[in-house]
Tab-separated table of C-alpha atoms in Angstrom:
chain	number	residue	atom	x	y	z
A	214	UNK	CA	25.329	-2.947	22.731
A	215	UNK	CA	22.180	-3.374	25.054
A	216	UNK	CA	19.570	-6.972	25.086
A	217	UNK	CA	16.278	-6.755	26.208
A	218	UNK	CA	14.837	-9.583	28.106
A	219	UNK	CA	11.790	-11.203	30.038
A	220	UNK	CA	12.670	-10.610	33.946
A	221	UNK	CA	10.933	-12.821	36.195
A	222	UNK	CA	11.112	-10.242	39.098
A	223	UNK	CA	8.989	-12.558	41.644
A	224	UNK	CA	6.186	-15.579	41.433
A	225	UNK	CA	3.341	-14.109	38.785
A	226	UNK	CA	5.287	-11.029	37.931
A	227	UNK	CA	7.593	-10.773	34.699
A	228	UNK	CA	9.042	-7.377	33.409
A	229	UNK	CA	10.778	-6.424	30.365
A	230	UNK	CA	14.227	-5.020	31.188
A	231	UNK	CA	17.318	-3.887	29.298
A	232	UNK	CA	20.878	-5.041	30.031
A	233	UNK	CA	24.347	-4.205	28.616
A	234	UNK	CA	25.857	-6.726	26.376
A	235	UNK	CA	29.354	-7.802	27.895
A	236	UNK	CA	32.290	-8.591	26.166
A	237	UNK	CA	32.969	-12.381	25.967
A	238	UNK	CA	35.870	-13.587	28.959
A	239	UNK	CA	38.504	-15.959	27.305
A	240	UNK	CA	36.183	-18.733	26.722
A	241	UNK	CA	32.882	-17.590	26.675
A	242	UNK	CA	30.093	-17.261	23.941
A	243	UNK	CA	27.841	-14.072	23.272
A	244	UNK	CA	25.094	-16.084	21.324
A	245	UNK	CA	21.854	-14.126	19.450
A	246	UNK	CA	19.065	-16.276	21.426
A	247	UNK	CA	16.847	-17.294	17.758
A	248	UNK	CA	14.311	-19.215	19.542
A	249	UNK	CA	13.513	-19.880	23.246
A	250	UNK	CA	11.149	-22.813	25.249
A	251	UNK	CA	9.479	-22.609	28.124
A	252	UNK	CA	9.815	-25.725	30.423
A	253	UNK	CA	7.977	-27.275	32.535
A	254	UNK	CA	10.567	-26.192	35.140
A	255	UNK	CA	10.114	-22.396	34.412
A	256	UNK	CA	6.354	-22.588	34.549
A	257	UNK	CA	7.019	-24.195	38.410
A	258	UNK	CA	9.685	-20.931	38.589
A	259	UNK	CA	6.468	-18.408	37.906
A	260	UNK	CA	4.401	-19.893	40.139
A	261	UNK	CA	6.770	-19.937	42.753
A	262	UNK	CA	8.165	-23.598	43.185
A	263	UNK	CA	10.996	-23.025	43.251
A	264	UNK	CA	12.611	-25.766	45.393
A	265	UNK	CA	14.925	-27.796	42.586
A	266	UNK	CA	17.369	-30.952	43.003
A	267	UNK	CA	15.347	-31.572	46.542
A	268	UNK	CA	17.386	-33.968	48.765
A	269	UNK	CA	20.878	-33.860	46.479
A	270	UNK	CA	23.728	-31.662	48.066
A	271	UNK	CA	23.052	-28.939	45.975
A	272	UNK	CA	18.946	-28.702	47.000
A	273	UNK	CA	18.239	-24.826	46.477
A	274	UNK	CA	15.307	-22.375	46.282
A	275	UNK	CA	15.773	-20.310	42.789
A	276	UNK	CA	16.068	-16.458	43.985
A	277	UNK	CA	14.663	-13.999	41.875
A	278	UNK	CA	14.797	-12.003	39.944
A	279	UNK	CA	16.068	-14.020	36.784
A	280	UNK	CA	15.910	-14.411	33.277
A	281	UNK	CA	14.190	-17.161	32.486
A	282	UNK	CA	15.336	-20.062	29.277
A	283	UNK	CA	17.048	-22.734	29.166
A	284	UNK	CA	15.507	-24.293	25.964
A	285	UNK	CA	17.387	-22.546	23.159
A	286	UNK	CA	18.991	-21.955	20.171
A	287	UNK	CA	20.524	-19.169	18.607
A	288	UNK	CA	23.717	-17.730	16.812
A	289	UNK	CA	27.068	-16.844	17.833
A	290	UNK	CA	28.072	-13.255	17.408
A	291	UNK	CA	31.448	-13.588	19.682
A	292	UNK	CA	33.968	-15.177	21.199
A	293	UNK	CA	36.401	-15.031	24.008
A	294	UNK	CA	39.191	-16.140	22.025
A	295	UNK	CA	39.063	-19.994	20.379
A	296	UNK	CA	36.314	-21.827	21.577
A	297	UNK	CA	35.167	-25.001	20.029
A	298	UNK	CA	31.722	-26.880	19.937
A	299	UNK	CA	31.317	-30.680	21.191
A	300	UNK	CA	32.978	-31.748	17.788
A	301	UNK	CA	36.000	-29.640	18.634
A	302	UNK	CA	35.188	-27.533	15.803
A	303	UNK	CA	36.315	-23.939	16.703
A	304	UNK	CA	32.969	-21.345	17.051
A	305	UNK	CA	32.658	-18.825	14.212
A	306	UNK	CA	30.326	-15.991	14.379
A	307	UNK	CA	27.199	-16.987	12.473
A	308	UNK	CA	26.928	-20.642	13.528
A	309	UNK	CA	23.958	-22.180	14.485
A	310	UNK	CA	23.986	-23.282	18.207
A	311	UNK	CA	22.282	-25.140	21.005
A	312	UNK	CA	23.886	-24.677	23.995
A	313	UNK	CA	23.681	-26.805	27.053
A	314	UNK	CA	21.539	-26.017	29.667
A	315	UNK	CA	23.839	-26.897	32.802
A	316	UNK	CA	27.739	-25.623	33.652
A	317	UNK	CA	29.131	-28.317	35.383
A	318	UNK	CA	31.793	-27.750	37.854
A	319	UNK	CA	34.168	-29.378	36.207
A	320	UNK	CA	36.187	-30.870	39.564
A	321	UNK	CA	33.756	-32.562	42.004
A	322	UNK	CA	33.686	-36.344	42.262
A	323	UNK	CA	30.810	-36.883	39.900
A	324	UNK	CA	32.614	-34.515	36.404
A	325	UNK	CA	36.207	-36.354	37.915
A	326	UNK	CA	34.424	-40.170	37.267
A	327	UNK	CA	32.045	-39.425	34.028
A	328	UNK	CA	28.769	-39.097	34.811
A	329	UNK	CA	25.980	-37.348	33.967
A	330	UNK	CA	26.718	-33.602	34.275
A	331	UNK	CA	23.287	-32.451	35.653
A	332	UNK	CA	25.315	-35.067	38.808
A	333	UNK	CA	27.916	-32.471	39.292
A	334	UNK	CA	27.909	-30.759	43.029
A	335	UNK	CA	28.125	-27.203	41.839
A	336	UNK	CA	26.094	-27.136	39.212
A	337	UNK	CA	24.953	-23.696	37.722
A	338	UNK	CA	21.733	-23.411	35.714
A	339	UNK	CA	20.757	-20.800	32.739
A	340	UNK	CA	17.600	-19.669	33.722
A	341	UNK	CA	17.507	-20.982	36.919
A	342	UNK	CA	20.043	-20.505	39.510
A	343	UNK	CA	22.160	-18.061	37.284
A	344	UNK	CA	20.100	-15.458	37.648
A	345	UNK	CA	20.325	-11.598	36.247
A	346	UNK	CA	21.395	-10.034	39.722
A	347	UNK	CA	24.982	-9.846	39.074
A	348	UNK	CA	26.994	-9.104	35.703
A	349	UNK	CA	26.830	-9.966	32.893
A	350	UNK	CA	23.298	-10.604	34.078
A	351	UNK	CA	21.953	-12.680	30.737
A	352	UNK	CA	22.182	-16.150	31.759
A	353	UNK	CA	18.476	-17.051	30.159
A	354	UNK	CA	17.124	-17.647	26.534
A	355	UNK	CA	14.344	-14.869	27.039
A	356	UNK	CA	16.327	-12.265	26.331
A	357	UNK	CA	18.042	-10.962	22.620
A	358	UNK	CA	21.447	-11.842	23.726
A	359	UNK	CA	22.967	-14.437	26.025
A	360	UNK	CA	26.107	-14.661	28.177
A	361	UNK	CA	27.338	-18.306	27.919
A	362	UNK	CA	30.388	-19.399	30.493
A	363	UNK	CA	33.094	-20.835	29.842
A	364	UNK	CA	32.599	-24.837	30.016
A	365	UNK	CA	29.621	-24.586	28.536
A	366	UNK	CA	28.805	-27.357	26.248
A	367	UNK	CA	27.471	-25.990	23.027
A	368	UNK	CA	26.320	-27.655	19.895
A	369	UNK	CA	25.868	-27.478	16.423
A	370	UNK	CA	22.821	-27.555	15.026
A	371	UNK	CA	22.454	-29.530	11.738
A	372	UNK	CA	22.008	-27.092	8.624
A	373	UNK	CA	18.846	-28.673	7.846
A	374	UNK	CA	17.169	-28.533	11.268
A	375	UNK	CA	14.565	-25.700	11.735
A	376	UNK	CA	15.102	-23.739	15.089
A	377	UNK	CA	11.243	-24.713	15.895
A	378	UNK	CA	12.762	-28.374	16.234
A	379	UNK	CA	16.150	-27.175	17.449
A	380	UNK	CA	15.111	-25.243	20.467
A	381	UNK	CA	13.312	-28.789	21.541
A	382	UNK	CA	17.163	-30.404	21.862
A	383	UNK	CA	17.342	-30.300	25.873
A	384	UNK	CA	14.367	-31.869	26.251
A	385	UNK	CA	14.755	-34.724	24.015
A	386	UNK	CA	17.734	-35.085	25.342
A	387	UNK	CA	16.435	-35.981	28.719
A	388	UNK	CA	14.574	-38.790	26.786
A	389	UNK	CA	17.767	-40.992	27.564
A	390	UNK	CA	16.196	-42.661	30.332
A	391	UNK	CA	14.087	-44.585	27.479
A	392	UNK	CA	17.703	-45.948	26.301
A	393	UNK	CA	18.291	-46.220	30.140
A	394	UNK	CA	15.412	-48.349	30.347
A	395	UNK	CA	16.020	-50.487	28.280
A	396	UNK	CA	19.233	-51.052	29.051
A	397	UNK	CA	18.191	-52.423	32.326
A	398	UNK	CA	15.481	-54.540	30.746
A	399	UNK	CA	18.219	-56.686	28.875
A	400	UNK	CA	19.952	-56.843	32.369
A	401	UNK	CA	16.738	-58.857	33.453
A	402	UNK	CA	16.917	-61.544	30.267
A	403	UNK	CA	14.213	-61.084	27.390
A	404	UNK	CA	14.283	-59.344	23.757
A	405	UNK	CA	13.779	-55.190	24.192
A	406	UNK	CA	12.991	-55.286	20.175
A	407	UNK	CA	9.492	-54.200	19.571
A	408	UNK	CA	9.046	-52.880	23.238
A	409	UNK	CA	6.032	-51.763	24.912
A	410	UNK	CA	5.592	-48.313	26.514
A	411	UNK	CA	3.638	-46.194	28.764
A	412	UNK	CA	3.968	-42.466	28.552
A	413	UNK	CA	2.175	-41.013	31.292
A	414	UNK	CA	1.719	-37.373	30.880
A	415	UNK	CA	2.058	-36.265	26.961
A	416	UNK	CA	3.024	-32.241	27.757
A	417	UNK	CA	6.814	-31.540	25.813
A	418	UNK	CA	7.905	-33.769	27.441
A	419	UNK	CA	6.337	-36.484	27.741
A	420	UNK	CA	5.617	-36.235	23.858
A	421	UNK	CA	9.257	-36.265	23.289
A	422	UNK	CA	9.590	-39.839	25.029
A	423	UNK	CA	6.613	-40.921	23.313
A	424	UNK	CA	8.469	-39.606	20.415
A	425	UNK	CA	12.065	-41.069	21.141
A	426	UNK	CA	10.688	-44.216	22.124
A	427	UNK	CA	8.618	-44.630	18.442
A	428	UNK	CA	11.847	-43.757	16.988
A	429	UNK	CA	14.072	-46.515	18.952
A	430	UNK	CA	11.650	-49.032	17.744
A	431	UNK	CA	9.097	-49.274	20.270
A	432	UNK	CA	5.780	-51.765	19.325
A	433	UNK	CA	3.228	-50.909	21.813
A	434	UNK	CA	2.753	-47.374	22.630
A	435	UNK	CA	0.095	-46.179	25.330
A	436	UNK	CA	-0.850	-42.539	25.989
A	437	UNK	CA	-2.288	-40.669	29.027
A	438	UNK	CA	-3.296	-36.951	30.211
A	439	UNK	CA	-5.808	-35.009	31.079
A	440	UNK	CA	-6.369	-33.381	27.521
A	441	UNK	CA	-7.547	-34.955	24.493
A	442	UNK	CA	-5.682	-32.798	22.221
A	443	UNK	CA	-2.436	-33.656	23.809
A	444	UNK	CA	-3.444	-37.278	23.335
A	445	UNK	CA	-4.830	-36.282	19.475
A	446	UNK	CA	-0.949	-35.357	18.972
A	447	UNK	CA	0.384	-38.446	20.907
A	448	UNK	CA	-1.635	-40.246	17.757
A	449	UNK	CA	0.075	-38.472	15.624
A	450	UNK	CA	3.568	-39.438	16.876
A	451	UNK	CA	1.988	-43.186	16.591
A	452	UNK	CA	0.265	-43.679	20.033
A	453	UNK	CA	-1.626	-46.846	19.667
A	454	UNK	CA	-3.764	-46.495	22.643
A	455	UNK	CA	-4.617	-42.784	24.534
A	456	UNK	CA	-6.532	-42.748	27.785
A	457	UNK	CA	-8.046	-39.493	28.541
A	458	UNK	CA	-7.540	-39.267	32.806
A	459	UNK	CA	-10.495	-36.770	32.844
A	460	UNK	CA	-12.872	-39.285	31.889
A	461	UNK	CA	-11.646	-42.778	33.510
A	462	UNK	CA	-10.060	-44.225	36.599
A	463	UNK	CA	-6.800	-45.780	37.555
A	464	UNK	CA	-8.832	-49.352	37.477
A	465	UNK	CA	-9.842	-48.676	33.883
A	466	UNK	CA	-6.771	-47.629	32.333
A	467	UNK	CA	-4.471	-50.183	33.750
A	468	UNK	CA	-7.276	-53.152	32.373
A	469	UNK	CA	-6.548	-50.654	29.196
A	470	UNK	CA	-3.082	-51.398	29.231
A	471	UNK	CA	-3.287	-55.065	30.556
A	472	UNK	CA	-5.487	-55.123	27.048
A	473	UNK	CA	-3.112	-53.761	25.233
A	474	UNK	CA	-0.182	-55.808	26.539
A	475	UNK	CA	-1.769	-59.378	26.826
A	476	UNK	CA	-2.112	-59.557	30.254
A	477	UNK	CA	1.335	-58.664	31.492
A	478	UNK	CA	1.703	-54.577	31.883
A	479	UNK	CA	4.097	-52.615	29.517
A	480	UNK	CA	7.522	-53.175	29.633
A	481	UNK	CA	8.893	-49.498	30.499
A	482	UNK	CA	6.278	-47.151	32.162
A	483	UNK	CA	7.790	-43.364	31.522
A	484	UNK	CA	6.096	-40.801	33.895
A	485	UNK	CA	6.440	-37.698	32.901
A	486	UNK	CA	3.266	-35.660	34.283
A	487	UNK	CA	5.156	-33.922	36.742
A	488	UNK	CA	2.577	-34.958	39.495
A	489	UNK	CA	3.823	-37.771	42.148
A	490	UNK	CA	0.475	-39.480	41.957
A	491	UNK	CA	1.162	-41.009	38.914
A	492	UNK	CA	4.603	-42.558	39.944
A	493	UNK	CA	1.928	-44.960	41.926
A	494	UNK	CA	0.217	-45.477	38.775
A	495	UNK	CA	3.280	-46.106	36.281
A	496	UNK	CA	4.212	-48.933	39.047
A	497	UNK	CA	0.851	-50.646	38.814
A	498	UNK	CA	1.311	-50.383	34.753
A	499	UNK	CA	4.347	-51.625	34.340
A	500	UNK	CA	4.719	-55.520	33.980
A	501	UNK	CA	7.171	-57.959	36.295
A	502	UNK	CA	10.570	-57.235	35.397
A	503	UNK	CA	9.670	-54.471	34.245
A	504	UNK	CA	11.230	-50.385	34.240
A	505	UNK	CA	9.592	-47.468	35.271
A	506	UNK	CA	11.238	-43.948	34.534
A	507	UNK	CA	10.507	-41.289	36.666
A	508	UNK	CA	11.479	-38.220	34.752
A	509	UNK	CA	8.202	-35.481	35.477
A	510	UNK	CA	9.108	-34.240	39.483
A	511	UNK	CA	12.679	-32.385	38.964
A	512	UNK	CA	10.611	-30.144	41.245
A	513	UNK	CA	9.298	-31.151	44.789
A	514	UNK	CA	5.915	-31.582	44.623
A	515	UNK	CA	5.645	-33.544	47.492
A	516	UNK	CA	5.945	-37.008	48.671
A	517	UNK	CA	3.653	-40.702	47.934
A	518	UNK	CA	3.389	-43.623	49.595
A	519	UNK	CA	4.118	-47.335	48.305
A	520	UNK	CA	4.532	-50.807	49.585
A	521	UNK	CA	7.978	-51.448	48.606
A	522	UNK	CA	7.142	-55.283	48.747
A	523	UNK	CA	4.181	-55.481	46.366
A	524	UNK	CA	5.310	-52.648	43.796
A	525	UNK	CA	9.201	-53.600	43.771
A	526	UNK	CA	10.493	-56.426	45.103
A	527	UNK	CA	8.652	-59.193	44.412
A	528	UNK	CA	7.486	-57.988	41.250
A	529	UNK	CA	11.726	-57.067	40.513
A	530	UNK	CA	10.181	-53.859	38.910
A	531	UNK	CA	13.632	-51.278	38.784
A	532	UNK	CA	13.103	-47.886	39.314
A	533	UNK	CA	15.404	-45.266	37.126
A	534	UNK	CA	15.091	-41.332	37.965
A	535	UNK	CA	16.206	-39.146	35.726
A	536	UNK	CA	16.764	-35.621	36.655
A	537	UNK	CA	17.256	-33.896	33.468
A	538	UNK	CA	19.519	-34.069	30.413
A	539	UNK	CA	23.052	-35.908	29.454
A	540	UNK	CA	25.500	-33.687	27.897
A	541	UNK	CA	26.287	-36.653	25.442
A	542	UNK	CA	22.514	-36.611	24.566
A	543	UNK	CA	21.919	-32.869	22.533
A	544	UNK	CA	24.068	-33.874	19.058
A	545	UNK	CA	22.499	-37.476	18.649
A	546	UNK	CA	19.089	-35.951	19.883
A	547	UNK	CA	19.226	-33.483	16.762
A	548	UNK	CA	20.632	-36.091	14.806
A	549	UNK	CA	17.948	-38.237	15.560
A	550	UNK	CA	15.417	-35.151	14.817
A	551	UNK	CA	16.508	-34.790	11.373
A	552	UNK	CA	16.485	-38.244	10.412
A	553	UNK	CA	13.018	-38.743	11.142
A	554	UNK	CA	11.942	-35.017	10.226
A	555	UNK	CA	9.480	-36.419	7.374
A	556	UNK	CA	8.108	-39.414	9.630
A	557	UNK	CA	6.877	-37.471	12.889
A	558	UNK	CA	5.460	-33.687	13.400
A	559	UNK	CA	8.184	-32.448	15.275
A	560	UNK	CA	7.919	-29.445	14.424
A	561	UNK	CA	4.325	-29.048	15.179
A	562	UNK	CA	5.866	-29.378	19.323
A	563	UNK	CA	6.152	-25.467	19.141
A	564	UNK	CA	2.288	-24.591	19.152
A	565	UNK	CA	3.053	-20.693	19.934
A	566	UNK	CA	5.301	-17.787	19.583
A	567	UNK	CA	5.592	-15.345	21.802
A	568	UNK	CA	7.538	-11.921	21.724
A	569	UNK	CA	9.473	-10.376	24.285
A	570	UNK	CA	6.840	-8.102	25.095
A	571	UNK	CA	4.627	-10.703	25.654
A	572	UNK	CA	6.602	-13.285	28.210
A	573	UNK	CA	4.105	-12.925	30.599
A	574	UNK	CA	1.229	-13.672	28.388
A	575	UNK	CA	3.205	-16.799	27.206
A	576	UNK	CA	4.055	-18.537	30.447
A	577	UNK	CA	0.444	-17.942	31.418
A	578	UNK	CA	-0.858	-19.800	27.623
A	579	UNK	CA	1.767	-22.581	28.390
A	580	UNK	CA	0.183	-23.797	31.569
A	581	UNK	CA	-3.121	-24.855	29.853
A	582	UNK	CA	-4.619	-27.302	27.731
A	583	UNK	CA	-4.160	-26.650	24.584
A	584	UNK	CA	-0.399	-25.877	24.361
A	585	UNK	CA	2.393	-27.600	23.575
A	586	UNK	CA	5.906	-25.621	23.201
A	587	UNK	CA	5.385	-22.362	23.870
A	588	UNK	CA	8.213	-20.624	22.513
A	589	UNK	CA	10.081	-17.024	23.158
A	590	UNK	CA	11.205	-15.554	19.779
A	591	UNK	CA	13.149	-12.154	21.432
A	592	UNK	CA	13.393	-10.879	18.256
A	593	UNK	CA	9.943	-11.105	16.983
């Protein structure tokens, strides 16, 4: 059995190339990809930023070529003898799966002493540094088939969840820093019931922490970006004030916010524009005592400057980055999807569908305006 799939042979250049399908090794998956997303990350993979966990001891350059995908969902055709989902339900072919978008190592300090996976010193990527030089070559979502390793944490997906809201798991589930956040909030005395927020870039995802944080209970919800159609959807997720960047200043939208907050700033500023200018503004937004979550720059996109005195200390503002999902985060974040299926557009997050054929065309669409998910169906 052959896949074909979207090759990102160098920055600006994708192919479509075919690749045998290998048999599963004792533990590993050989999943029908149903539904792929294109991330912020692989957009910065196309253009050629490719410099990812910058300053960590696993800081690398992604080589190419790879199959891009890391955003998926699909259905298991085979296993490498018993494998089980996070449940510890054993994998049958036919079920519906999200699988995780990291393989931790499994025996560095950070997987030894249970933290977040994406922590792990040896981490390996799908779609990013697994790439389709070496067999079995299909470590991406933009391709029929996939190869997933064993230790791969994979997921059922609820039988009532449509893949257009499935294939958004991974990124809602690195919308834990809003829990995060307000974690550390209670830390610094006050009620977190009724919260306010400041989303700060409304692309996937930072709709999907506008999103989570509406769902968690959140009472004040402020939306920026550059496009008013992004912020037209933020009001559909319940955005109760949107600032469009293109046509005011820093000055005006934090007297926006002060408005909307009675003086004092929002309690947990969540940047997620993927630009560090805005880190500068989320710190200006947010109120004393305050959190902001830094969860748009998993690539380096260079540096800012702040007064650590003025915009930390003596303000105690705490400062959480996040870079990228928990593994314990994909089942409650589908969870969480279905249960509020008939109270938000989810599945209006996938704005296009793209064929294989096409991947080129797609990643190009998802870098403007007016998309949201743009979305890989391989076997359209």
């Amino acid at each position: 059995m052959n896949s074909l799939a979207a090759v990102t042979q160098a920055p600006g250049r994708i192919t479509v190339e075919q690749f045998p399908v290998a048999d599963p090794a004792p533990g590993a998956v050989i999943m029908k990809v149903r539904l792929a997303g294109i991330c912020g990350t692989d957009k910065h993979t196309f253009r050629g930023e490719s410099k990812q966990y910058a300053g960590t001891p696993h800081e690398r350059d992604i080589e190419y070529p790879l199959i891009n995908g890391h955003e998926n969902v699909g259905t298991v055709v085979a296993c490498g003898g018993e494998v089980r989902d996070s449940s510890g339900r054993v994998l049958q072919p036919g079920d519906r799966i999200v699988p995780g978008a990291n393989v931790p190592c499994g025996h560095c300090y950070y997987c030894m002493n249970g933290y977040p996976y994406y922590l792990c010193q040896d981490l390996q990527d799908y779609g990013n540094s697994l790439n389709c030089v070496r067999a079995p070559y299909l470590f991406g979502g933009w391709s029929q088939y996939m190869y997933l390793l064993p230790g791969t944490p994979i997921f059922r997906v609820p039988d009532d969840l449509p893949d257009e809201v499935a294939v958004i798991t991974e990124v809602m589930a690195v919308t834990h820093g809003v829990e995060k956040g307000l974690d550390v909030l209670g830390l610094f005395g006050g009620e977190p019931v009724g919260f306010s927020v400041a989303v700060l870039g409304v692309g996937p995802l930072g709709m999907c922490h506008l999103a989570k944080a509406r769902m968690l209970g959140a009472g004040t919800v402020i939306a920026t970006d550059l496009f008013p159609n992004r912020l037209g959807i933020a009001r559909d997720f319940g955005a109760n004030v949107t600032l469009d960047v293109s046509s005011t200043d820093e000055r005006q939208r934090l007297e926006a916010v002060r408005d909307a907050t009675n003086g004092f700033g929002v309690d947990i500023a969540l940047d997620c524009s993927g630009f560090p200018s805005t880190f500068l503004e989320s710190l200006n937004m947010v109120r004393t005592g305050g959190v902001v979550v830094e969860a748009g720059t998993f690539v380096d996109m260079g540096s800012v400057q702040i007064n650590p005195n003025s915009a930390i200390c003596t303000r105690n503002v705490a400062v959480l980055g996040i870079g990228g999902e928990i593994a314990t985060a994909y089942e409650p974040s589908m969870k969480l999807m279905l249960a509020n299926l008939n109270r938000y557009p989810l599945a209006k997050l996938v704005s296009h569908r793209f064929p294989l054929a096409h991947a080129q065309e797609a990643v190009e669409l998802a870098q403007l305006n007016e998309t949201m998910v743009v979305a890989i169906d391989p076997n359209a």
